[in-house]
């Protein structure tokens, strides 16, 4: 029985290779044992779990910052919040709640780390957030109504990249 994988349908037997149901671990028991002996294996996946107060529905790296933005939904209270996670300290920098009845679903960052857009999975709206990465609880947002809840969203810049500017300058407008 694994602490994460649960009770396995097969039993480990001496001299036979054992492989867990989903191949998380494999081994062969060798040696001798007596009735009542107990074999314990300790493994370390390297995964560290952090409680952020609910289920993470999406996450996005904050541009140019050692931070992640997490959409956290608490199914017990049905409350949704945005958690800013510091990747260097492996801890929560702060959070801001969204209005009652909202389920933050998808993120898109705009021109800077301060411009965050959040899709609502339950309601026909999205949020335009002025994100304060130093004090996330001080972040401000406006609500933008849509025709239906958004399944995804993206921010598209109308600025040209360096290569696009060169092509644009060379464009004569004529047909080939």
PDB file of C-alpha atoms in Angstrom:
ATOM      1  CA  UNK A   1       0.000   0.000   0.000  1.00  0.00           C
ATOM      2  CA  UNK A   2       1.421   3.352  -1.021  1.00  0.00           C
ATOM      3  CA  UNK A   3       0.716   6.583   0.837  1.00  0.00           C
ATOM      4  CA  UNK A   4      -0.108   8.297  -2.477  1.00  0.00           C
ATOM      5  CA  UNK A   5      -0.887   5.353  -4.797  1.00  0.00           C
ATOM      6  CA  UNK A   6      -3.092   3.492  -2.323  1.00  0.00           C
ATOM      7  CA  UNK A   7      -3.646  -0.260  -1.996  1.00  0.00           C
ATOM      8  CA  UNK A   8      -2.083  -2.147  -4.917  1.00  0.00           C
ATOM      9  CA  UNK A   9      -3.991  -5.013  -6.575  1.00  0.00           C
ATOM     10  CA  UNK A  10      -0.851  -7.227  -6.737  1.00  0.00           C
ATOM     11  CA  UNK A  11       1.296  -8.421  -3.842  1.00  0.00           C
ATOM     12  CA  UNK A  12       5.073  -8.315  -3.799  1.00  0.00           C
ATOM     13  CA  UNK A  13       6.627 -11.804  -3.662  1.00  0.00           C
ATOM     14  CA  UNK A  14      10.206 -12.862  -2.994  1.00  0.00           C
ATOM     15  CA  UNK A  15      12.225 -13.485  -6.131  1.00  0.00           C
ATOM     16  CA  UNK A  16       9.632 -11.922  -8.480  1.00  0.00           C
ATOM     17  CA  UNK A  17       9.793  -8.413  -9.858  1.00  0.00           C
ATOM     18  CA  UNK A  18       7.022  -6.242  -8.441  1.00  0.00           C
ATOM     19  CA  UNK A  19       5.713  -3.221 -10.358  1.00  0.00           C
ATOM     20  CA  UNK A  20       3.001  -0.979  -8.926  1.00  0.00           C
ATOM     21  CA  UNK A  21      -0.245  -0.630 -10.866  1.00  0.00           C
ATOM     22  CA  UNK A  22       0.703   2.686 -12.491  1.00  0.00           C
ATOM     23  CA  UNK A  23       4.451   1.934 -12.584  1.00  0.00           C
ATOM     24  CA  UNK A  24       5.354   4.426  -9.867  1.00  0.00           C
ATOM     25  CA  UNK A  25       7.798   1.970  -8.310  1.00  0.00           C
ATOM     26  CA  UNK A  26       9.348  -1.402  -9.167  1.00  0.00           C
ATOM     27  CA  UNK A  27      11.598  -3.734  -7.155  1.00  0.00           C
ATOM     28  CA  UNK A  28      12.553  -7.362  -6.477  1.00  0.00           C
ATOM     29  CA  UNK A  29      12.592  -8.728  -2.929  1.00  0.00           C
ATOM     30  CA  UNK A  30      15.590 -10.952  -2.194  1.00  0.00           C
ATOM     31  CA  UNK A  31      16.699 -12.760   0.943  1.00  0.00           C
ATOM     32  CA  UNK A  32      14.733 -14.634   3.559  1.00  0.00           C
ATOM     33  CA  UNK A  33      11.775 -13.660   5.675  1.00  0.00           C
ATOM     34  CA  UNK A  34       9.798 -15.203   8.498  1.00  0.00           C
ATOM     35  CA  UNK A  35       6.058 -15.119   9.040  1.00  0.00           C
ATOM     36  CA  UNK A  36       5.086 -11.763  10.531  1.00  0.00           C
ATOM     37  CA  UNK A  37       8.066  -9.848   9.130  1.00  0.00           C
ATOM     38  CA  UNK A  38       7.178  -6.438   7.729  1.00  0.00           C
ATOM     39  CA  UNK A  39       8.972  -4.787   4.813  1.00  0.00           C
ATOM     40  CA  UNK A  40       8.800  -1.016   4.606  1.00  0.00           C
ATOM     41  CA  UNK A  41      10.085   1.114   1.726  1.00  0.00           C
ATOM     42  CA  UNK A  42      10.623   4.838   2.032  1.00  0.00           C
ATOM     43  CA  UNK A  43      10.694   6.881  -1.151  1.00  0.00           C
ATOM     44  CA  UNK A  44      11.001  10.584  -1.799  1.00  0.00           C
ATOM     45  CA  UNK A  45       9.464  11.971  -4.964  1.00  0.00           C
ATOM     46  CA  UNK A  46      10.960  15.390  -4.380  1.00  0.00           C
ATOM     47  CA  UNK A  47       7.469  16.879  -4.617  1.00  0.00           C
ATOM     48  CA  UNK A  48       6.567  19.353  -1.899  1.00  0.00           C
ATOM     49  CA  UNK A  49       2.854  19.979  -1.452  1.00  0.00           C
ATOM     50  CA  UNK A  50       1.683  23.434  -0.357  1.00  0.00           C
ATOM     51  CA  UNK A  51      -1.797  24.177   0.930  1.00  0.00           C
ATOM     52  CA  UNK A  52      -3.076  27.286  -0.844  1.00  0.00           C
ATOM     53  CA  UNK A  53      -6.599  27.057   0.552  1.00  0.00           C
ATOM     54  CA  UNK A  54      -8.343  25.265  -2.286  1.00  0.00           C
ATOM     55  CA  UNK A  55      -7.988  23.734  -5.708  1.00  0.00           C
ATOM     56  CA  UNK A  56      -5.628  25.390  -8.179  1.00  0.00           C
ATOM     57  CA  UNK A  57      -7.599  25.748 -11.438  1.00  0.00           C
ATOM     58  CA  UNK A  58      -4.896  27.509 -13.425  1.00  0.00           C
ATOM     59  CA  UNK A  59      -1.508  29.062 -12.921  1.00  0.00           C
ATOM     60  CA  UNK A  60       0.642  31.366 -14.955  1.00  0.00           C
ATOM     61  CA  UNK A  61       4.177  32.690 -14.547  1.00  0.00           C
ATOM     62  CA  UNK A  62       4.240  36.429 -13.876  1.00  0.00           C
ATOM     63  CA  UNK A  63       6.293  37.972 -16.734  1.00  0.00           C
ATOM     64  CA  UNK A  64       9.758  39.078 -15.688  1.00  0.00           C
ATOM     65  CA  UNK A  65       9.212  38.105 -12.057  1.00  0.00           C
ATOM     66  CA  UNK A  66      10.080  35.027  -9.957  1.00  0.00           C
ATOM     67  CA  UNK A  67       6.354  34.688  -9.237  1.00  0.00           C
ATOM     68  CA  UNK A  68       3.352  32.553 -10.205  1.00  0.00           C
ATOM     69  CA  UNK A  69      -0.276  33.642 -10.252  1.00  0.00           C
ATOM     70  CA  UNK A  70      -2.644  30.861  -9.141  1.00  0.00           C
ATOM     71  CA  UNK A  71      -6.432  30.770  -9.524  1.00  0.00           C
ATOM     72  CA  UNK A  72      -7.571  29.067  -6.312  1.00  0.00           C
ATOM     73  CA  UNK A  73     -11.137  27.838  -5.839  1.00  0.00           C
ATOM     74  CA  UNK A  74     -12.373  26.604  -2.463  1.00  0.00           C
ATOM     75  CA  UNK A  75     -15.139  24.082  -3.208  1.00  0.00           C
ATOM     76  CA  UNK A  76     -16.446  24.230   0.376  1.00  0.00           C
ATOM     77  CA  UNK A  77     -17.073  27.973   0.417  1.00  0.00           C
ATOM     78  CA  UNK A  78     -17.240  28.343  -3.394  1.00  0.00           C
ATOM     79  CA  UNK A  79     -14.882  31.306  -3.036  1.00  0.00           C
ATOM     80  CA  UNK A  80     -12.295  32.166  -5.661  1.00  0.00           C
ATOM     81  CA  UNK A  81      -9.085  34.082  -5.131  1.00  0.00           C
ATOM     82  CA  UNK A  82      -5.842  34.837  -6.913  1.00  0.00           C
ATOM     83  CA  UNK A  83      -2.720  33.792  -5.028  1.00  0.00           C
ATOM     84  CA  UNK A  84       0.672  35.243  -5.904  1.00  0.00           C
ATOM     85  CA  UNK A  85       3.295  32.595  -5.177  1.00  0.00           C
ATOM     86  CA  UNK A  86       6.948  33.556  -4.688  1.00  0.00           C
ATOM     87  CA  UNK A  87       9.116  30.992  -6.491  1.00  0.00           C
ATOM     88  CA  UNK A  88      12.287  32.030  -4.641  1.00  0.00           C
ATOM     89  CA  UNK A  89      10.915  31.645  -1.116  1.00  0.00           C
ATOM     90  CA  UNK A  90       8.409  28.882  -2.047  1.00  0.00           C
ATOM     91  CA  UNK A  91       5.711  30.750  -0.208  1.00  0.00           C
ATOM     92  CA  UNK A  92       2.629  32.837  -0.698  1.00  0.00           C
ATOM     93  CA  UNK A  93       3.351  36.518  -1.223  1.00  0.00           C
ATOM     94  CA  UNK A  94      -0.307  37.447  -0.937  1.00  0.00           C
ATOM     95  CA  UNK A  95      -3.764  37.035  -2.427  1.00  0.00           C
ATOM     96  CA  UNK A  96      -6.845  38.935  -3.405  1.00  0.00           C
ATOM     97  CA  UNK A  97     -10.390  37.590  -3.381  1.00  0.00           C
ATOM     98  CA  UNK A  98     -12.742  37.781  -6.334  1.00  0.00           C
ATOM     99  CA  UNK A  99     -16.449  38.568  -5.923  1.00  0.00           C
ATOM    100  CA  UNK A 100     -18.870  35.977  -4.563  1.00  0.00           C
ATOM    101  CA  UNK A 101     -20.090  33.514  -7.199  1.00  0.00           C
ATOM    102  CA  UNK A 102     -16.968  33.865  -9.383  1.00  0.00           C
ATOM    103  CA  UNK A 103     -14.767  30.954 -10.406  1.00  0.00           C
ATOM    104  CA  UNK A 104     -11.430  32.200 -11.757  1.00  0.00           C
ATOM    105  CA  UNK A 105     -10.626  29.946 -14.674  1.00  0.00           C
ATOM    106  CA  UNK A 106      -7.953  31.196 -17.095  1.00  0.00           C
ATOM    107  CA  UNK A 107      -5.277  33.907 -16.959  1.00  0.00           C
ATOM    108  CA  UNK A 108      -3.562  36.059 -19.542  1.00  0.00           C
ATOM    109  CA  UNK A 109      -0.956  38.708 -18.819  1.00  0.00           C
ATOM    110  CA  UNK A 110      -0.900  41.897 -20.856  1.00  0.00           C
ATOM    111  CA  UNK A 111       1.925  44.261 -21.735  1.00  0.00           C
ATOM    112  CA  UNK A 112       3.405  44.066 -18.230  1.00  0.00           C
ATOM    113  CA  UNK A 113       3.268  42.031 -15.033  1.00  0.00           C
ATOM    114  CA  UNK A 114       0.741  44.543 -13.724  1.00  0.00           C
ATOM    115  CA  UNK A 115      -1.814  43.740 -16.456  1.00  0.00           C
ATOM    116  CA  UNK A 116      -3.667  40.514 -15.646  1.00  0.00           C
ATOM    117  CA  UNK A 117      -6.869  39.269 -17.270  1.00  0.00           C
ATOM    118  CA  UNK A 118      -8.966  36.587 -15.571  1.00  0.00           C
ATOM    119  CA  UNK A 119     -11.751  34.562 -17.207  1.00  0.00           C
ATOM    120  CA  UNK A 120     -14.730  33.576 -15.043  1.00  0.00           C
ATOM    121  CA  UNK A 121     -15.891  29.977 -15.638  1.00  0.00           C
ATOM    122  CA  UNK A 122     -19.357  30.550 -14.154  1.00  0.00           C
ATOM    123  CA  UNK A 123     -20.426  33.978 -15.353  1.00  0.00           C
ATOM    124  CA  UNK A 124     -20.386  35.915 -18.644  1.00  0.00           C
ATOM    125  CA  UNK A 125     -17.534  38.202 -17.645  1.00  0.00           C
ATOM    126  CA  UNK A 126     -13.805  38.597 -17.228  1.00  0.00           C
ATOM    127  CA  UNK A 127     -11.690  40.733 -14.951  1.00  0.00           C
ATOM    128  CA  UNK A 128      -9.119  43.327 -15.933  1.00  0.00           C
ATOM    129  CA  UNK A 129      -6.700  43.431 -12.992  1.00  0.00           C
ATOM    130  CA  UNK A 130      -4.107  46.025 -12.072  1.00  0.00           C
ATOM    131  CA  UNK A 131      -1.897  43.530 -10.236  1.00  0.00           C
ATOM    132  CA  UNK A 132       0.243  44.739  -7.349  1.00  0.00           C
ATOM    133  CA  UNK A 133       2.961  42.056  -7.167  1.00  0.00           C
ATOM    134  CA  UNK A 134       4.455  43.555  -3.982  1.00  0.00           C
ATOM    135  CA  UNK A 135       1.147  43.684  -2.104  1.00  0.00           C
ATOM    136  CA  UNK A 136      -1.301  41.455  -4.017  1.00  0.00           C
ATOM    137  CA  UNK A 137      -4.150  42.309  -1.614  1.00  0.00           C
ATOM    138  CA  UNK A 138      -3.917  45.913  -2.903  1.00  0.00           C
ATOM    139  CA  UNK A 139      -4.627  44.810  -6.501  1.00  0.00           C
ATOM    140  CA  UNK A 140      -7.600  46.442  -8.185  1.00  0.00           C
ATOM    141  CA  UNK A 141      -9.866  45.096 -10.909  1.00  0.00           C
ATOM    142  CA  UNK A 142     -12.729  46.030 -13.171  1.00  0.00           C
ATOM    143  CA  UNK A 143     -15.354  43.636 -14.490  1.00  0.00           C
ATOM    144  CA  UNK A 144     -15.981  43.371 -18.234  1.00  0.00           C
ATOM    145  CA  UNK A 145     -19.252  41.735 -19.299  1.00  0.00           C
ATOM    146  CA  UNK A 146     -19.287  39.179 -22.140  1.00  0.00           C
ATOM    147  CA  UNK A 147     -22.020  37.277 -23.989  1.00  0.00           C
ATOM    148  CA  UNK A 148     -21.155  33.969 -22.275  1.00  0.00           C
ATOM    149  CA  UNK A 149     -18.575  32.578 -19.844  1.00  0.00           C
ATOM    150  CA  UNK A 150     -15.156  32.405 -21.485  1.00  0.00           C
ATOM    151  CA  UNK A 151     -13.451  29.054 -21.968  1.00  0.00           C
ATOM    152  CA  UNK A 152     -10.125  30.781 -22.603  1.00  0.00           C
ATOM    153  CA  UNK A 153      -8.663  34.224 -23.180  1.00  0.00           C
ATOM    154  CA  UNK A 154      -5.511  35.763 -24.622  1.00  0.00           C
ATOM    155  CA  UNK A 155      -3.932  39.166 -24.761  1.00  0.00           C
ATOM    156  CA  UNK A 156      -2.634  40.203 -28.175  1.00  0.00           C
ATOM    157  CA  UNK A 157      -0.310  43.160 -28.616  1.00  0.00           C
ATOM    158  CA  UNK A 158      -0.753  45.540 -31.516  1.00  0.00           C
ATOM    159  CA  UNK A 159       2.927  46.523 -31.249  1.00  0.00           C
ATOM    160  CA  UNK A 160       5.328  45.134 -33.849  1.00  0.00           C
ATOM    161  CA  UNK A 161       8.357  43.073 -32.851  1.00  0.00           C
ATOM    162  CA  UNK A 162      11.818  44.069 -34.148  1.00  0.00           C
ATOM    163  CA  UNK A 163      11.642  41.634 -37.064  1.00  0.00           C
ATOM    164  CA  UNK A 164       8.070  42.686 -37.893  1.00  0.00           C
ATOM    165  CA  UNK A 165       9.143  46.355 -37.924  1.00  0.00           C
ATOM    166  CA  UNK A 166      11.873  45.595 -40.469  1.00  0.00           C
ATOM    167  CA  UNK A 167       9.410  43.736 -42.710  1.00  0.00           C
ATOM    168  CA  UNK A 168       6.842  46.510 -42.286  1.00  0.00           C
ATOM    169  CA  UNK A 169       9.407  49.166 -43.306  1.00  0.00           C
ATOM    170  CA  UNK A 170      10.356  47.171 -46.415  1.00  0.00           C
ATOM    171  CA  UNK A 171       6.717  46.667 -47.450  1.00  0.00           C
ATOM    172  CA  UNK A 172       5.944  48.778 -50.533  1.00  0.00           C
ATOM    173  CA  UNK A 173       2.307  47.778 -50.539  1.00  0.00           C
ATOM    174  CA  UNK A 174       2.594  46.451 -54.082  1.00  0.00           C
ATOM    175  CA  UNK A 175       1.617  42.996 -55.251  1.00  0.00           C
ATOM    176  CA  UNK A 176       4.259  40.565 -56.542  1.00  0.00           C
TER     177      UNK A 176
END
